[in-house]
Coordinates of C-alpha atoms in Angstrom, one line a residue:
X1 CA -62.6 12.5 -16.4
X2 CA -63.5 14.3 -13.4
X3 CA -60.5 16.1 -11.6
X4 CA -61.9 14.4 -8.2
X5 CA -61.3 10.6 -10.0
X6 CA -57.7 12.4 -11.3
X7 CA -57.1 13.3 -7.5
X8 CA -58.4 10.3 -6.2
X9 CA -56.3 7.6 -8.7
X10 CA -53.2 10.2 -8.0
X11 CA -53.3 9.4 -4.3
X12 CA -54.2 5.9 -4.8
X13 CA -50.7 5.8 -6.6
X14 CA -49.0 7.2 -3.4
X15 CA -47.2 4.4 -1.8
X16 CA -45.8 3.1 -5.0
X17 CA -44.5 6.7 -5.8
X18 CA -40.6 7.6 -4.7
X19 CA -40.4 10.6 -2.4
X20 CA -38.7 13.6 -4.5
X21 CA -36.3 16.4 -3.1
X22 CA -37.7 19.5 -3.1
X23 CA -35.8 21.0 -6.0
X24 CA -36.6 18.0 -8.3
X25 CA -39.1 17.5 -11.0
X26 CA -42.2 15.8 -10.4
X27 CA -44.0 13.8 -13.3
X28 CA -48.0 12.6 -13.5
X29 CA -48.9 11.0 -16.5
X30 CA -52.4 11.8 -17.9
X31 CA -54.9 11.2 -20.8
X32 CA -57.2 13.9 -22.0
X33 CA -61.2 12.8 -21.4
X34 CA -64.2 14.5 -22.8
X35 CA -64.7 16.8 -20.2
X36 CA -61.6 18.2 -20.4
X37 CA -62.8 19.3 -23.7
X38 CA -64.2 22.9 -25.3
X39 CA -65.9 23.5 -28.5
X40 CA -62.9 23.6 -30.6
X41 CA -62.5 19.6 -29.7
X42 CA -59.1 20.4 -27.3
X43 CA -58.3 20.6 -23.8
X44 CA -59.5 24.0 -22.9
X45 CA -57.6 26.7 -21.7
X46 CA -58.9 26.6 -17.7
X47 CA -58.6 22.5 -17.6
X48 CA -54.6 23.7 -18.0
X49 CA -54.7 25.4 -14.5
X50 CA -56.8 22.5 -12.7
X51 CA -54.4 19.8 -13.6
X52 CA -51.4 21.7 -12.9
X53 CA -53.5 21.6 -9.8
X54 CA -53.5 17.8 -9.7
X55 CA -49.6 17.9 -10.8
X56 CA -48.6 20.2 -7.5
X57 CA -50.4 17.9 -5.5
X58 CA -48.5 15.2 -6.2
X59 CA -45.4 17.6 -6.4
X60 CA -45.8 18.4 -2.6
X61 CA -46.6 14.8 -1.3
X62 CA -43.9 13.7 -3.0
X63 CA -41.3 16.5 -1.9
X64 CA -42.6 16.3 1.9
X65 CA -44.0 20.1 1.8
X66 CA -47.5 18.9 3.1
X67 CA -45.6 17.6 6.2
X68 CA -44.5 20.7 6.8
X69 CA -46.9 22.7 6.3
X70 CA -49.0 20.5 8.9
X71 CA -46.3 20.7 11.3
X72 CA -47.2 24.6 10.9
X73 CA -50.3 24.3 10.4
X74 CA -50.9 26.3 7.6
X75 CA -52.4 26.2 4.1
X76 CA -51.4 26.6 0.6
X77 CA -52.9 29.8 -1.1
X78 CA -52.2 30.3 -4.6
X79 CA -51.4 34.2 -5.5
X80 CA -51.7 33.8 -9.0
X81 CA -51.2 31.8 -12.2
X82 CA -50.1 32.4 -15.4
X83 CA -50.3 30.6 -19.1
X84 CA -48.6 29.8 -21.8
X85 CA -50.2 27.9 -24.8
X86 CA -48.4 26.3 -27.9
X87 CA -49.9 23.6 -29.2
X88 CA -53.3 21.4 -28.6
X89 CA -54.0 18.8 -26.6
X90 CA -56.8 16.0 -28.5
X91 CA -59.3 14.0 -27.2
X92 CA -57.5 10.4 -25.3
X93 CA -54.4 11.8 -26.4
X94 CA -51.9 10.8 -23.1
X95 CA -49.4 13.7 -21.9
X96 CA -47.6 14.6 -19.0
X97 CA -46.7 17.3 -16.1
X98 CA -43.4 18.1 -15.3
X99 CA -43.8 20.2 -12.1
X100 CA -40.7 21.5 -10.3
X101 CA -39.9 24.8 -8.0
X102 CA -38.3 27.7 -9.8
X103 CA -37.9 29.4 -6.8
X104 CA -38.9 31.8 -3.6
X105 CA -38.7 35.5 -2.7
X106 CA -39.6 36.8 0.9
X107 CA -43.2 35.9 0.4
X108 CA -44.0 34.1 -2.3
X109 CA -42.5 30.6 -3.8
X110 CA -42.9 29.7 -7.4
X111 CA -43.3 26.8 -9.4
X112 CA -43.4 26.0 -12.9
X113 CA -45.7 23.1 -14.3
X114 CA -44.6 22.3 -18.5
X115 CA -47.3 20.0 -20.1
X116 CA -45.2 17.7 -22.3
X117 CA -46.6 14.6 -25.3
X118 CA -44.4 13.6 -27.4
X119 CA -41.5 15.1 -26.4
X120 CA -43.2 18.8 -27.0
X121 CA -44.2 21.3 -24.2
X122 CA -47.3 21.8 -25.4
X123 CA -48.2 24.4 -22.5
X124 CA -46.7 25.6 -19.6
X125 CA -48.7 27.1 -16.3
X126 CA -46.3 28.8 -13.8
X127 CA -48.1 29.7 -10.1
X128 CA -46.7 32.1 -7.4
X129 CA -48.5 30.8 -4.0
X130 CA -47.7 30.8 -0.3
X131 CA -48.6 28.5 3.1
X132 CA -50.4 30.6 5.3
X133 CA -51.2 29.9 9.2
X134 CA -53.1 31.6 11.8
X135 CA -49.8 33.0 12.8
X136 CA -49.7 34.5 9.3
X137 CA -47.8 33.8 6.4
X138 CA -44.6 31.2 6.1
X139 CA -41.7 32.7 4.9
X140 CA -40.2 30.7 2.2
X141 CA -37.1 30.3 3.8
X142 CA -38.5 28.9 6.9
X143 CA -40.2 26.3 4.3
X144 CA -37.6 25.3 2.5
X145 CA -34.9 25.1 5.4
X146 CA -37.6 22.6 7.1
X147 CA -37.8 21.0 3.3
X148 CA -33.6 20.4 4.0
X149 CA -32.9 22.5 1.5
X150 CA -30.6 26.4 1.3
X151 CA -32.5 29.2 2.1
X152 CA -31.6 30.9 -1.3
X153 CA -33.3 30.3 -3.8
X154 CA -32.2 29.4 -6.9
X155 CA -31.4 32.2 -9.6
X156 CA -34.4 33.0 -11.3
X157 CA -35.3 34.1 -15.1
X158 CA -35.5 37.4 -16.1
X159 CA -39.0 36.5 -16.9
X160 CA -40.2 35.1 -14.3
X161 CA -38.9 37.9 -11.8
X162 CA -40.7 40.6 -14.5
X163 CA -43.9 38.4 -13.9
X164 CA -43.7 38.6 -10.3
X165 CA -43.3 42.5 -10.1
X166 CA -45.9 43.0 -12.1
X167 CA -48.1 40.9 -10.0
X168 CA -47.2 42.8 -7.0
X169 CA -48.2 46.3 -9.0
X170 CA -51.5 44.5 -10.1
X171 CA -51.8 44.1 -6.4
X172 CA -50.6 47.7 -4.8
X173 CA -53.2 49.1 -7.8
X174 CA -56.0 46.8 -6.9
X175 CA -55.6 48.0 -3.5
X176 CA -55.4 51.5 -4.2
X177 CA -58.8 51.3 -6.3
X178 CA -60.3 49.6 -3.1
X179 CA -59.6 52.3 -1.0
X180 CA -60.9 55.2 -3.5

C-alpha cells in the first residue's frame, strides 16, 4: 500500500483518535502490502523508516506538537535515524508502532518508534529531529514547556546518549571535510 493511502486513512482516523500527552505512547496499527516488500519476500529495511514516518505523524497530532509548532511557525527536520532489525515482517501480516519521546537535549528531541506483532518487537527505528523556524531552531525546552510538560527531559539510556554524540562527531567531521 502506498504510504500516501497509509497517511491519508491515518488522518481520516483523526477525530475518533484520543489526544495523547506528550510523554505517552502512541500506537497505529498496520498490515504489510506488496510494496512494502523486497526480494527476500519481507518488509524491507527502508519501508521501516517511512512508517515510523507515518507512526510520528500520528504521534504529533495526537500529542498537540503540530499546534505548536504552527503557533511558531516552524518545521519538523529530522537529524538522523537509526535501526535496529530482529525479526521479519511477511506479506498481510498486521503489526504495530509504538512511538513515544525518549527525550531532548539543547537541540535535538528524540523519539523511539518499536515495531511490535505478536507481542515481539520485531524492529525498532529511533530519530533525533528538531522544529525549525525562520527565527531558527526551537529549543526543546521551549517545545515541551508549550507541550505542558518539564523542561527536563527524561533520563536517557546510555545508548541512546552514545548514539547522539556520535552523531554530532559524524557532523563536526562532515563539516571539517567540507571545508578542506
Amino acid at each position: 500500500m502506498n504510504l500516501w493511502f497509509r497517511l491519508l486513512f491515518m488522518l481520516s482516523r483523526r477525530p475518533w483518535r484520543k489526544p495523547a500527552h506528550g510523554l505517552a505512547t502512541t500506537v497505529v496499527r498496520m498490515r504489510v502490502w506488496p510494496l512494502d516488500l523486497d526480494l527476500n519476500r519481507h518488509v524491507t529495511n527502508g519501508r521501516y523508516f517511512s512508517l515510523a514516518d507515518v507512526a510520528r505523524m500520528d504521534f504529533v497530532l495526537r500529542t498537540g506538537a503540530f499546534r505548536v509548532a504552527l503557533r511558531n511557525k516552524a518545521l519538523p527536520i529530522v537529524g538522523d535515524t537509526w535501526g535496529k532489525f530482529r525479526r521479519e515482517l511477511k506479506l498481510f501480516e498486521v503489526f504495530e508502532v509504538h512511538t513515544r519521546m525518549l527525550g531532548w537535549d539543547h537541540k535535538w528531541s528524540l523519539m523511539e518508534h518499536r515495531f511490535v506483532s505478536n507481542g515481539r518487537v520485531v524492529g525498532v527505528v529511533v530519530m533525533r529531529g528538531l522544529f525549525r523556524s525562520a527565527k531558527g531552531t526551537l529549543p526543546p525546552s521551549d517545545f515541551v514547556r508549550e507541550l505542558g510538560l518539564d523542561e527536563t527531559s527524561p533520563p536517557m539510556p546510555q545508548w541512546l546518549s552514545d548514539w547522539a554524540h556520535s552523531c554530532d562527531q559524524m557532523s563536526v567531521q562532515l563539516r571539517g571535510e567540507e571545508q578542506a
